[in-house]
Amino acid sequence: MASSDPTASAAAPPLPDPATPGAVPARILVVGGGGRENALGWALARCPGVEAVWIAPGNGGTEGLPGCQVLAIAQSDGEALAAACRDRAIDLVVVGPESPLAAGLADRLRRDGLPVFGPGADGAQLEASKQWAKGLMVEAGIPTAGYWSASSREEAVELLERLNRPLVVKADGLAAGKGVTVAASVQETRAAIEEVFDGRFGAAGASLVLEEQLSGPEVSVFALTDGQAMVLLPPAQDHKRIGEGDTGPNTGGMGAYAPAPLLDATGLEAVRRSVLDPTLAALRGRGIDYRGVIYAGLMLTANGPQVIEFNCRFGDPECETLMPLLGPELAAVLLACAQGNLAAAPSLAIAPGCSACVIAAAAGYPGEVRRGDPIHSALKPTDTLQIFHAGSRLEEDGRCVTAGGRVLAVVAQADDFDAAFEAAYAGLAGVSFEGISFRRDIGHQVRRRPSSPPT
Ligand code: AMP
Ligand code: GLY
């Protein structure tokens, strides 16, 4: 958790002065090694005025992206990243994942005067502590499930006995997306409480939140912000379960599509008013100058949209899905957020089409996975078809092999979702590795014609 890191407890450093309105960063560092960071790097590299993009540490697909190169530094190594920014005269740093943000990487880099897109450790608590985030939501009147905090097994069990109904159990800290159980019974709630306090999530499970269960479709909303103003991206829908028909265990996300018709323009504006504006105001009220993306995971309940979780980063695979829809102003917009002058940035064009993303995972995912299998790809990227590697690695002999659970994402854009998913699945048919698995029903909510994807 943020507070256990020495850099995190230091006061946030002064932020750099606003620079020229609309300036484009020529040299960009993206921190992270997943599909999200490759998609960010790819989208930034194609903005006019951007000359070079480094991705640290990147993965086996990074060097294959036009304009992107690997910087072999771990995302946790703030000192080495700061030195690399100096050596390479970096104009903008974009931090992808939550753990370096929660550990204070943005604070460390800002101390050197670098513009960073990503909140400091203070703002990253939105994701890094569920108790902190719930407290902020309640204070700001943001619609969210009722909750109780507990910092010991006894306290949690006593709460459960009093409430005597199935609850959602959430480890307080960062648990790589695995810290949440939606229990079907009181017994299962109790087992989930025991699991948290038995140490399954390490320090992330020192305390927990018990939540009322909500129901309804889920949608992800992303606000790019400089701490004052914000730009909303089209809503996206993720597919968290491993199995077709939304069955089986939760994963990091097996595919996504955008824009999700679940929230039309009016619905999105309502979310801005009921959720995002009050969140930013509450952050400011706590003295937090939040520069980066606020990801609101929403459930659209019978009583309107409610916040299920906040994250301090882009969703993955939502990011891969959204980046191809964003205009060439993206680099200037992220720099303006980092510099605190979003109001002066060019407006971000958003393509009118539909974007479809399907994740190919390694055998065993979301459990223990096979690694080291060569990845073969005949997919030729076009303006409307992309491949973003995630869990892959380049061997010394130049072979690209699997190295993680979610191996890669194939993304396609078209005028409608049927055509977009057909193109994504056709692209995926050209990709293979031993044990490849993917859901064939991604986008079932918006497809009228189920395509006949490869078997
Ligand atoms: P999270 O890791 O917070 O995104 O939670 C993982 C998943 O658990 C969410 O995508 C929801 O499907 C589910 N979930 C979380 N909170 C609740 C809730 N209060 N009621 C019902 N489902 C929930
Ligand atoms: N796609 C869900 C997440 O990034 O948390």
Tab-separated table of C-alpha atoms and ligand atoms in Angstrom:
chain	number	residue	atom	x	y	z
A	1	MET	CA	0.000	0.000	0.000
A	2	ALA	CA	1.027	3.572	-0.624
A	3	SER	CA	1.584	4.454	2.990
A	4	SER	CA	4.149	1.657	3.511
A	5	ASP	CA	6.502	3.250	0.979
A	6	PRO	CA	8.849	5.923	2.286
A	7	THR	CA	8.443	8.053	-0.844
A	8	ALA	CA	4.675	7.861	-0.474
A	9	SER	CA	4.513	9.513	2.904
A	10	ALA	CA	6.568	12.539	1.805
A	11	ALA	CA	4.572	15.654	0.975
A	12	ALA	CA	3.751	15.879	-2.735
A	13	PRO	CA	6.421	17.996	-4.463
A	14	PRO	CA	5.606	21.257	-6.230
A	15	LEU	CA	4.268	20.711	-9.717
A	16	PRO	CA	5.991	22.111	-12.800
A	17	ASP	CA	4.734	25.410	-14.225
A	18	PRO	CA	2.270	25.294	-17.072
A	19	ALA	CA	4.104	25.401	-20.397
A	20	THR	CA	2.980	26.591	-23.792
A	21	PRO	CA	-0.709	25.814	-24.297
A	22	GLY	CA	-1.151	23.014	-26.833
A	23	ALA	CA	2.531	22.041	-26.774
A	24	VAL	CA	3.277	18.539	-28.042
A	25	PRO	CA	5.816	16.412	-26.149
A	26	ALA	CA	8.492	15.215	-28.590
A	27	ARG	CA	10.021	12.528	-26.370
A	28	ILE	CA	7.778	10.412	-24.193
A	29	LEU	CA	8.356	7.686	-21.625
A	30	VAL	CA	5.532	5.259	-20.912
A	31	VAL	CA	6.053	3.217	-17.731
A	32	GLY	CA	4.706	-0.335	-17.601
A	33	GLY	CA	4.915	-3.621	-19.428
A	34	GLY	CA	1.401	-4.660	-20.406
A	35	GLY	CA	-0.972	-4.385	-23.318
A	36	ARG	CA	-2.208	-1.088	-21.892
A	37	GLU	CA	1.247	0.486	-22.071
A	38	ASN	CA	1.862	-0.784	-25.610
A	39	ALA	CA	-1.469	0.712	-26.682
A	40	LEU	CA	-0.604	4.026	-24.992
A	41	GLY	CA	2.830	4.062	-26.653
A	42	TRP	CA	1.368	3.206	-30.055
A	43	ALA	CA	-1.296	5.941	-29.791
A	44	LEU	CA	1.198	8.567	-28.589
A	45	ALA	CA	3.809	7.687	-31.236
A	46	ARG	CA	1.327	8.403	-34.008
A	47	CYS	CA	0.577	11.950	-32.789
A	48	PRO	CA	2.221	14.559	-35.065
A	49	GLY	CA	5.178	16.159	-33.282
A	50	VAL	CA	6.001	13.089	-31.192
A	51	GLU	CA	9.486	11.928	-32.185
A	52	ALA	CA	10.207	9.000	-29.899
A	53	VAL	CA	8.425	6.854	-27.341
A	54	TRP	CA	10.170	4.562	-24.854
A	55	ILE	CA	8.259	1.946	-22.896
A	56	ALA	CA	9.837	0.746	-19.640
A	57	PRO	CA	10.099	-2.190	-19.361
A	58	GLY	CA	7.708	-2.960	-22.258
A	59	ASN	CA	7.404	-6.541	-23.484
A	60	GLY	CA	7.991	-8.808	-26.477
A	61	GLY	CA	5.715	-6.734	-28.719
A	62	THR	CA	7.003	-3.244	-27.910
A	63	GLU	CA	9.728	-2.984	-30.551
A	64	GLY	CA	7.210	-4.055	-33.196
A	65	LEU	CA	5.137	-0.902	-32.643
A	66	PRO	CA	6.017	1.970	-34.976
A	67	GLY	CA	7.891	4.708	-33.111
A	68	CYS	CA	8.229	2.695	-29.856
A	69	GLN	CA	11.278	1.184	-28.239
A	70	VAL	CA	12.005	-0.751	-25.083
A	71	LEU	CA	13.735	0.881	-22.145
A	72	ALA	CA	14.933	-2.001	-19.978
A	73	ILE	CA	14.213	-0.498	-16.556
A	74	ALA	CA	11.771	-1.959	-14.038
A	75	GLN	CA	8.639	0.094	-13.355
A	76	SER	CA	9.537	0.026	-9.652
A	77	ASP	CA	12.985	1.591	-10.134
A	78	GLY	CA	12.240	5.296	-9.667
A	79	GLU	CA	15.884	6.383	-9.525
A	80	ALA	CA	16.851	4.614	-12.761
A	81	LEU	CA	13.726	5.947	-14.500
A	82	ALA	CA	14.509	9.491	-13.333
A	83	ALA	CA	18.073	9.180	-14.660
A	84	ALA	CA	16.818	7.793	-17.983
A	85	CYS	CA	14.432	10.756	-18.309
A	86	ARG	CA	17.349	13.151	-17.862
A	87	ASP	CA	19.555	11.258	-20.337
A	88	ARG	CA	16.853	11.116	-22.961
A	89	ALA	CA	15.470	14.637	-22.408
A	90	ILE	CA	11.983	13.225	-21.832
A	91	ASP	CA	9.155	15.797	-22.179
A	92	LEU	CA	6.327	13.692	-20.750
A	93	VAL	CA	6.067	10.567	-18.600
A	94	VAL	CA	2.878	8.503	-18.698
A	95	VAL	CA	2.637	5.935	-15.900
A	96	GLY	CA	0.424	2.959	-16.821
A	97	PRO	CA	0.019	0.629	-13.804
A	98	GLU	CA	-1.275	1.320	-10.315
A	99	SER	CA	1.587	-0.089	-8.237
A	100	PRO	CA	4.300	2.414	-9.232
A	101	LEU	CA	1.738	5.216	-8.826
A	102	ALA	CA	0.793	4.003	-5.340
A	103	ALA	CA	4.495	3.721	-4.494
A	104	GLY	CA	5.082	7.383	-5.375
A	105	LEU	CA	6.762	7.168	-8.810
A	106	ALA	CA	4.945	10.251	-10.126
A	107	ASP	CA	6.041	12.208	-7.019
A	108	ARG	CA	9.642	11.106	-7.530
A	109	LEU	CA	9.700	12.198	-11.176
A	110	ARG	CA	7.903	15.491	-10.471
A	111	ARG	CA	10.607	16.269	-7.959
A	112	ASP	CA	12.927	16.499	-11.000
A	113	GLY	CA	10.498	18.893	-12.712
A	114	LEU	CA	9.163	16.290	-15.148
A	115	PRO	CA	5.571	16.539	-16.361
A	116	VAL	CA	3.913	13.259	-15.351
A	117	PHE	CA	0.524	11.936	-16.420
A	118	GLY	CA	-0.476	9.907	-13.364
A	119	PRO	CA	-1.393	10.884	-9.801
A	120	GLY	CA	1.004	11.071	-6.862
A	121	ALA	CA	0.812	8.516	-4.073
A	122	ASP	CA	-1.807	10.701	-2.390
A	123	GLY	CA	-4.256	10.545	-5.328
A	124	ALA	CA	-3.443	6.900	-6.061
A	125	GLN	CA	-5.139	5.995	-2.758
A	126	LEU	CA	-8.324	6.163	-4.802
A	127	GLU	CA	-7.304	2.674	-5.937
A	128	ALA	CA	-4.710	1.629	-3.369
A	129	SER	CA	-7.043	1.800	-0.368
A	130	LYS	CA	-10.659	0.776	-0.714
A	131	GLN	CA	-11.436	2.239	2.728
A	132	TRP	CA	-9.953	5.571	1.755
A	133	ALA	CA	-11.879	5.583	-1.527
A	134	LYS	CA	-15.160	4.669	0.174
A	135	GLY	CA	-14.621	7.411	2.750
A	136	LEU	CA	-14.098	9.933	-0.021
A	137	MET	CA	-17.202	8.726	-1.877
A	138	VAL	CA	-19.413	8.999	1.177
A	139	GLU	CA	-18.032	12.439	2.053
A	140	ALA	CA	-18.658	13.651	-1.510
A	141	GLY	CA	-22.147	12.113	-1.770
A	142	ILE	CA	-21.121	9.829	-4.642
A	143	PRO	CA	-23.560	6.958	-5.268
A	144	THR	CA	-21.924	3.711	-4.118
A	145	ALA	CA	-22.819	0.533	-2.209
A	146	GLY	CA	-23.177	0.815	1.581
A	147	TYR	CA	-20.082	-0.488	3.383
A	148	TRP	CA	-18.403	-1.340	6.654
A	149	SER	CA	-14.655	-1.376	7.348
A	150	ALA	CA	-12.964	-3.948	9.536
A	151	SER	CA	-9.352	-4.204	10.582
A	152	SER	CA	-9.491	-7.582	12.298
A	153	ARG	CA	-11.058	-10.974	11.669
A	154	GLU	CA	-13.155	-10.642	14.854
A	155	GLU	CA	-14.511	-7.253	13.857
A	156	ALA	CA	-15.415	-8.496	10.361
A	157	VAL	CA	-17.087	-11.676	11.624
A	158	GLU	CA	-19.042	-9.719	14.225
A	159	LEU	CA	-20.272	-7.345	11.500
A	160	LEU	CA	-21.285	-10.304	9.354
A	161	GLU	CA	-23.162	-11.942	12.222
A	162	ARG	CA	-25.043	-8.726	12.824
A	163	LEU	CA	-25.851	-8.160	9.140
A	164	ASN	CA	-26.521	-11.851	8.477
A	165	ARG	CA	-26.625	-11.607	4.668
A	166	PRO	CA	-24.223	-12.315	1.801
A	167	LEU	CA	-21.843	-9.404	1.243
A	168	VAL	CA	-19.027	-8.387	-1.066
A	169	VAL	CA	-15.641	-8.808	0.660
A	170	LYS	CA	-12.802	-6.549	-0.516
A	171	ALA	CA	-9.213	-6.619	0.735
A	172	ASP	CA	-8.297	-2.991	1.406
A	173	GLY	CA	-5.094	-2.680	-0.625
A	174	LEU	CA	-3.807	-3.527	-4.096
A	175	ALA	CA	-4.363	-7.224	-4.783
A	176	ALA	CA	-3.827	-7.408	-8.558
A	177	GLY	CA	-7.578	-7.559	-9.180
A	178	LYS	CA	-7.977	-10.675	-7.024
A	179	GLY	CA	-8.984	-9.130	-3.702
A	180	VAL	CA	-12.772	-9.097	-4.240
A	181	THR	CA	-15.282	-11.873	-3.507
A	182	VAL	CA	-18.948	-11.460	-4.341
A	183	ALA	CA	-20.299	-14.037	-1.910
A	184	ALA	CA	-23.446	-16.011	-2.653
A	185	SER	CA	-24.151	-16.906	0.997
A	186	VAL	CA	-23.298	-15.874	4.555
A	187	GLN	CA	-21.018	-18.908	4.744
A	188	GLU	CA	-19.126	-17.849	1.629
A	189	THR	CA	-18.839	-14.310	3.007
A	190	ARG	CA	-17.276	-15.727	6.146
A	191	ALA	CA	-14.845	-17.884	4.152
A	192	ALA	CA	-13.786	-14.816	2.136
A	193	ILE	CA	-13.196	-12.855	5.361
A	194	GLU	CA	-11.033	-15.698	6.704
A	195	GLU	CA	-9.081	-15.781	3.452
A	196	VAL	CA	-8.246	-12.075	3.678
A	197	PHE	CA	-7.091	-12.320	7.317
A	198	ASP	CA	-5.217	-15.575	6.634
A	199	GLY	CA	-2.868	-13.433	4.586
A	200	ARG	CA	-3.767	-14.512	1.049
A	201	PHE	CA	-3.292	-10.906	-0.162
A	202	GLY	CA	-0.311	-10.033	2.019
A	203	ALA	CA	-0.243	-6.457	3.307
A	204	ALA	CA	-3.221	-5.628	1.053
A	205	GLY	CA	-5.352	-7.739	3.393
A	206	ALA	CA	-4.467	-6.076	6.691
A	207	SER	CA	-7.996	-4.701	6.664
A	208	LEU	CA	-11.067	-5.080	4.511
A	209	VAL	CA	-14.305	-3.548	3.354
A	210	LEU	CA	-17.637	-5.371	3.478
A	211	GLU	CA	-20.082	-4.051	0.927
A	212	GLU	CA	-23.750	-4.426	0.078
A	213	GLN	CA	-24.279	-6.302	-3.166
A	214	LEU	CA	-25.466	-4.330	-6.146
A	215	SER	CA	-26.638	-5.692	-9.458
A	216	GLY	CA	-26.700	-4.453	-13.014
A	217	PRO	CA	-24.430	-4.217	-16.033
A	218	GLU	CA	-20.946	-2.802	-15.502
A	219	VAL	CA	-19.303	-0.062	-17.507
A	220	SER	CA	-15.918	1.664	-17.283
A	221	VAL	CA	-15.678	5.449	-17.552
A	222	PHE	CA	-12.355	7.270	-17.925
A	223	ALA	CA	-11.750	10.950	-17.153
A	224	LEU	CA	-8.463	12.550	-18.179
A	225	THR	CA	-7.848	15.363	-15.749
A	226	ASP	CA	-5.375	18.062	-14.765
A	227	GLY	CA	-6.940	18.271	-11.306
A	228	GLN	CA	-9.439	20.963	-12.357
A	229	ALA	CA	-10.916	20.244	-15.792
A	230	MET	CA	-11.567	16.870	-17.363
A	231	VAL	CA	-12.112	15.163	-20.711
A	232	LEU	CA	-14.260	12.026	-20.757
A	233	LEU	CA	-13.474	9.092	-23.044
A	234	PRO	CA	-16.223	6.927	-24.551
A	235	PRO	CA	-17.526	4.403	-22.005
A	236	ALA	CA	-16.179	0.877	-22.449
A	237	GLN	CA	-17.402	-2.516	-21.321
A	238	ASP	CA	-14.945	-5.127	-20.104
A	239	HIS	CA	-15.563	-8.902	-19.822
A	240	LYS	CA	-14.134	-9.949	-16.492
A	241	ARG	CA	-15.043	-13.646	-16.386
A	242	ILE	CA	-12.853	-16.262	-18.054
A	243	GLY	CA	-15.722	-18.232	-19.573
A	244	GLU	CA	-18.176	-17.647	-22.377
A	245	GLY	CA	-21.566	-16.479	-21.175
A	246	ASP	CA	-19.754	-14.520	-18.425
A	247	THR	CA	-19.079	-17.611	-16.328
A	248	GLY	CA	-16.154	-18.874	-14.258
A	249	PRO	CA	-13.542	-17.000	-12.244
A	250	ASN	CA	-12.720	-13.309	-12.618
A	251	THR	CA	-9.732	-12.290	-14.732
A	252	GLY	CA	-8.016	-8.996	-15.480
A	253	GLY	CA	-10.383	-8.740	-18.474
A	254	MET	CA	-10.833	-11.000	-21.517
A	255	GLY	CA	-12.002	-8.401	-24.020
A	256	ALA	CA	-13.838	-5.123	-24.317
A	257	TYR	CA	-15.706	-2.844	-26.639
A	258	ALA	CA	-16.371	0.873	-26.913
A	259	PRO	CA	-18.381	3.023	-27.028
A	260	ALA	CA	-20.675	1.031	-24.752
A	261	PRO	CA	-24.277	2.014	-25.583
A	262	LEU	CA	-25.133	1.296	-21.932
A	263	LEU	CA	-24.256	4.947	-21.294
A	264	ASP	CA	-25.273	7.378	-24.021
A	265	ALA	CA	-24.089	11.000	-24.134
A	266	THR	CA	-26.765	12.070	-21.640
A	267	GLY	CA	-25.926	9.176	-19.310
A	268	LEU	CA	-22.229	10.012	-19.483
A	269	GLU	CA	-22.938	13.665	-18.618
A	270	ALA	CA	-25.015	12.482	-15.657
A	271	VAL	CA	-22.026	10.398	-14.480
A	272	ARG	CA	-19.807	13.447	-14.827
A	273	ARG	CA	-22.156	15.395	-12.556
A	274	SER	CA	-22.938	12.681	-10.021
A	275	VAL	CA	-19.535	10.971	-9.821
A	276	LEU	CA	-16.571	12.618	-11.500
A	277	ASP	CA	-17.045	16.293	-10.652
A	278	PRO	CA	-17.671	15.530	-6.954
A	279	THR	CA	-14.681	13.138	-6.898
A	280	LEU	CA	-12.322	15.798	-8.233
A	281	ALA	CA	-13.758	18.357	-5.824
A	282	ALA	CA	-13.285	15.950	-2.898
A	283	LEU	CA	-9.696	15.242	-3.986
A	284	ARG	CA	-8.994	18.967	-4.122
A	285	GLY	CA	-10.669	19.331	-0.730
A	286	ARG	CA	-8.041	16.918	0.614
A	287	GLY	CA	-5.288	19.012	-0.944
A	288	ILE	CA	-4.684	16.526	-3.758
A	289	ASP	CA	-3.768	17.876	-7.198
A	290	TYR	CA	-4.758	14.826	-9.246
A	291	ARG	CA	-3.195	14.753	-12.713
A	292	GLY	CA	-3.894	11.604	-14.658
A	293	VAL	CA	-6.855	9.364	-15.331
A	294	ILE	CA	-9.717	8.581	-12.990
A	295	TYR	CA	-11.264	5.241	-13.900
A	296	ALA	CA	-14.736	4.837	-12.463
A	297	GLY	CA	-15.979	1.254	-12.529
A	298	LEU	CA	-19.756	1.672	-12.485
A	299	MET	CA	-22.677	-0.640	-12.023
A	300	LEU	CA	-25.861	0.586	-13.700
A	301	THR	CA	-28.405	-0.339	-11.048
A	302	ALA	CA	-32.158	0.184	-10.917
A	303	ASN	CA	-31.320	3.244	-8.788
A	304	GLY	CA	-28.897	4.699	-11.311
A	305	PRO	CA	-25.127	4.382	-11.788
A	306	GLN	CA	-23.195	3.464	-8.637
A	307	VAL	CA	-19.424	3.333	-8.223
A	308	ILE	CA	-18.085	-0.201	-7.729
A	309	GLU	CA	-14.467	0.902	-7.655
A	310	PHE	CA	-12.132	3.702	-8.567
A	311	ASN	CA	-8.811	3.081	-10.233
A	312	CYS	CA	-6.006	5.565	-10.710
A	313	ARG	CA	-5.021	4.310	-14.193
A	314	PHE	CA	-6.482	3.181	-17.497
A	315	GLY	CA	-8.308	-0.152	-17.572
A	316	ASP	CA	-6.744	-3.058	-19.356
A	317	PRO	CA	-8.147	-4.135	-21.910
A	318	GLU	CA	-10.279	-0.970	-22.070
A	319	CYS	CA	-7.175	1.092	-22.898
A	320	GLU	CA	-6.275	-1.089	-25.897
A	321	THR	CA	-9.890	-0.738	-27.055
A	322	LEU	CA	-10.078	3.034	-26.652
A	323	MET	CA	-6.685	4.232	-27.895
A	324	PRO	CA	-7.407	3.574	-31.598
A	325	LEU	CA	-10.516	5.802	-31.339
A	326	LEU	CA	-8.578	8.813	-30.012
A	327	GLY	CA	-7.350	11.646	-32.198
A	328	PRO	CA	-3.848	12.980	-32.858
A	329	GLU	CA	-4.275	15.540	-30.048
A	330	LEU	CA	-3.763	12.807	-27.437
A	331	ALA	CA	-0.098	13.621	-26.711
A	332	ALA	CA	-0.855	17.332	-26.240
A	333	VAL	CA	-3.852	16.507	-24.032
A	334	LEU	CA	-1.881	14.173	-21.732
A	335	LEU	CA	0.923	16.758	-21.486
A	336	ALA	CA	-1.619	19.473	-20.647
A	337	CYS	CA	-3.075	17.247	-17.896
A	338	ALA	CA	0.443	16.700	-16.531
A	339	GLN	CA	1.109	20.452	-16.599
A	340	GLY	CA	-2.201	21.532	-15.115
A	341	ASN	CA	-3.457	23.426	-18.161
A	342	LEU	CA	-5.995	21.128	-19.765
A	343	ALA	CA	-8.331	24.049	-20.475
A	344	ALA	CA	-5.778	25.376	-22.977
A	345	ALA	CA	-5.243	22.026	-24.743
A	346	PRO	CA	-6.722	21.237	-28.149
A	347	SER	CA	-9.952	19.295	-27.870
A	348	LEU	CA	-9.476	15.563	-28.193
A	349	ALA	CA	-11.100	14.158	-31.335
A	350	ILE	CA	-12.899	10.862	-30.868
A	351	ALA	CA	-13.550	8.718	-33.939
A	352	PRO	CA	-17.218	7.917	-34.470
A	353	GLY	CA	-16.722	4.143	-35.075
A	354	CYS	CA	-16.865	1.065	-32.877
A	355	SER	CA	-13.801	-0.608	-31.383
A	356	ALA	CA	-13.604	-4.300	-30.456
A	357	CYS	CA	-10.860	-6.001	-28.445
A	358	VAL	CA	-10.302	-9.704	-27.801
A	359	ILE	CA	-7.646	-11.008	-25.406
A	360	ALA	CA	-5.702	-14.198	-26.123
A	361	ALA	CA	-4.637	-15.849	-22.870
A	362	ALA	CA	-2.202	-18.622	-22.019
A	363	ALA	CA	-3.421	-22.073	-20.961
A	364	GLY	CA	-4.269	-22.137	-17.268
A	365	TYR	CA	-5.186	-18.446	-16.962
A	366	PRO	CA	-6.375	-17.028	-14.517
A	367	GLY	CA	-4.550	-19.707	-12.494
A	368	GLU	CA	-0.990	-20.914	-12.976
A	369	VAL	CA	-0.114	-20.465	-16.663
A	370	ARG	CA	2.154	-22.075	-19.264
A	371	ARG	CA	5.048	-19.844	-20.290
A	372	GLY	CA	7.778	-19.902	-22.894
A	373	ASP	CA	5.706	-20.999	-25.917
A	374	PRO	CA	6.662	-19.302	-29.208
A	375	ILE	CA	4.050	-16.846	-30.513
A	376	HIS	CA	3.373	-17.010	-34.257
A	377	SER	CA	1.584	-14.114	-35.878
A	378	ALA	CA	0.542	-13.575	-39.466
A	379	LEU	CA	-1.567	-10.571	-38.434
A	380	LYS	CA	-0.671	-7.479	-40.473
A	381	PRO	CA	-1.736	-4.356	-38.560
A	382	THR	CA	-3.654	-1.743	-40.559
A	383	ASP	CA	-5.234	1.607	-39.693
A	384	THR	CA	-8.168	-0.343	-38.250
A	385	LEU	CA	-6.509	-3.494	-36.890
A	386	GLN	CA	-3.940	-3.646	-34.089
A	387	ILE	CA	-2.119	-6.263	-32.049
A	388	PHE	CA	-0.843	-5.260	-28.611
A	389	HIS	CA	1.310	-7.727	-26.730
A	390	ALA	CA	0.989	-8.061	-22.940
A	391	GLY	CA	2.460	-11.248	-21.401
A	392	SER	CA	5.189	-11.828	-23.979
A	393	ARG	CA	8.974	-11.666	-24.018
A	394	LEU	CA	11.699	-11.604	-26.639
A	395	GLU	CA	14.300	-14.370	-26.255
A	396	GLU	CA	17.943	-13.709	-27.040
A	397	ASP	CA	17.550	-15.611	-30.302
A	398	GLY	CA	14.814	-13.149	-31.333
A	399	ARG	CA	11.863	-15.501	-30.788
A	400	CYS	CA	8.840	-13.957	-29.102
A	401	VAL	CA	7.415	-16.281	-26.443
A	402	THR	CA	4.542	-16.258	-23.973
A	403	ALA	CA	5.423	-14.870	-20.551
A	404	GLY	CA	2.178	-14.213	-18.710
A	405	GLY	CA	-1.537	-14.884	-18.375
A	406	ARG	CA	-2.998	-12.403	-20.810
A	407	VAL	CA	-0.610	-12.768	-23.750
A	408	LEU	CA	-1.919	-10.260	-26.290
A	409	ALA	CA	-4.879	-8.222	-27.460
A	410	VAL	CA	-6.246	-7.986	-30.992
A	411	VAL	CA	-8.266	-4.821	-31.597
A	412	ALA	CA	-10.304	-3.724	-34.629
A	413	GLN	CA	-12.440	-0.734	-35.551
A	414	ALA	CA	-15.368	-0.539	-37.953
A	415	ASP	CA	-18.649	1.289	-38.487
A	416	ASP	CA	-20.590	-1.201	-36.373
A	417	PHE	CA	-19.808	-3.778	-33.704
A	418	ASP	CA	-20.557	-6.788	-35.917
A	419	ALA	CA	-17.929	-5.714	-38.441
A	420	ALA	CA	-15.459	-4.680	-35.709
A	421	PHE	CA	-15.670	-8.047	-33.924
A	422	GLU	CA	-15.533	-9.966	-37.206
A	423	ALA	CA	-12.302	-8.138	-38.049
A	424	ALA	CA	-10.837	-8.680	-34.571
A	425	TYR	CA	-11.595	-12.423	-34.622
A	426	ALA	CA	-10.291	-12.699	-38.218
A	427	GLY	CA	-7.065	-11.017	-37.072
A	428	LEU	CA	-6.813	-13.362	-34.111
A	429	ALA	CA	-7.142	-16.344	-36.487
A	430	GLY	CA	-3.660	-15.419	-37.728
A	431	VAL	CA	-2.139	-15.645	-34.245
A	432	SER	CA	-1.184	-18.876	-32.523
A	433	PHE	CA	0.738	-20.273	-29.596
A	434	GLU	CA	0.479	-23.555	-27.703
A	435	GLY	CA	-2.521	-23.473	-25.376
A	436	ILE	CA	-4.007	-20.207	-26.749
A	437	SER	CA	-7.444	-19.515	-25.318
A	438	PHE	CA	-9.911	-16.724	-25.839
A	439	ARG	CA	-13.598	-16.061	-25.433
A	440	ARG	CA	-15.569	-16.290	-28.643
A	441	ASP	CA	-18.456	-14.219	-27.334
A	442	ILE	CA	-16.785	-10.901	-26.529
A	443	GLY	CA	-19.252	-8.142	-27.371
A	444	HIS	CA	-22.273	-10.454	-27.196
A	445	GLN	CA	-24.127	-7.508	-25.664
A	446	VAL	CA	-23.772	-5.438	-28.850
A	447	ARG	CA	-23.384	-7.975	-31.691
A	448	ARG	CA	-26.400	-8.840	-33.740
A	449	ARG	CA	-24.582	-11.464	-35.843
A	450	PRO	CA	-22.465	-13.827	-33.869
A	451	SER	CA	-19.438	-14.234	-36.155
A	452	SER	CA	-17.910	-17.631	-36.701
A	453	PRO	CA	-14.603	-17.071	-35.048
A	454	PRO	CA	-11.753	-19.554	-35.422
A	455	THR	CA	-11.844	-22.654	-33.275
B	1	AMP	P1	-13.247	-4.832	-8.314
B	1	AMP	O1	-11.957	-5.594	-8.196
B	1	AMP	O2	-13.512	-3.856	-7.231
B	1	AMP	O3	-13.452	-4.341	-9.711
B	1	AMP	O4	-14.403	-5.920	-8.199
B	1	AMP	C1	-14.405	-7.036	-9.057
B	1	AMP	C2	-15.813	-7.315	-9.464
B	1	AMP	O5	-16.588	-7.632	-8.335
B	1	AMP	C3	-16.540	-6.131	-10.098
B	1	AMP	O6	-16.259	-6.000	-11.448
B	1	AMP	C4	-17.974	-6.522	-9.869
B	1	AMP	O7	-18.398	-7.449	-10.854
B	1	AMP	C5	-17.926	-7.213	-8.545
B	1	AMP	N1	-18.343	-6.292	-7.456
B	1	AMP	C6	-17.568	-5.416	-6.780
B	1	AMP	N2	-18.303	-4.731	-5.882
B	1	AMP	C7	-19.557	-5.195	-5.984
B	1	AMP	C8	-20.802	-4.890	-5.327
B	1	AMP	N3	-20.878	-3.989	-4.344
B	1	AMP	N4	-21.912	-5.575	-5.707
B	1	AMP	C9	-21.848	-6.524	-6.668
B	1	AMP	N5	-20.730	-6.843	-7.339
B	1	AMP	C10	-19.597	-6.202	-7.002
B	2	GLY	N1	-10.188	-4.129	-16.956
B	2	GLY	C1	-10.262	-3.959	-15.559
B	2	GLY	C2	-9.126	-3.277	-14.951
B	2	GLY	O1	-8.236	-2.816	-15.626
B	2	GLY	O2	-9.116	-3.163	-13.730
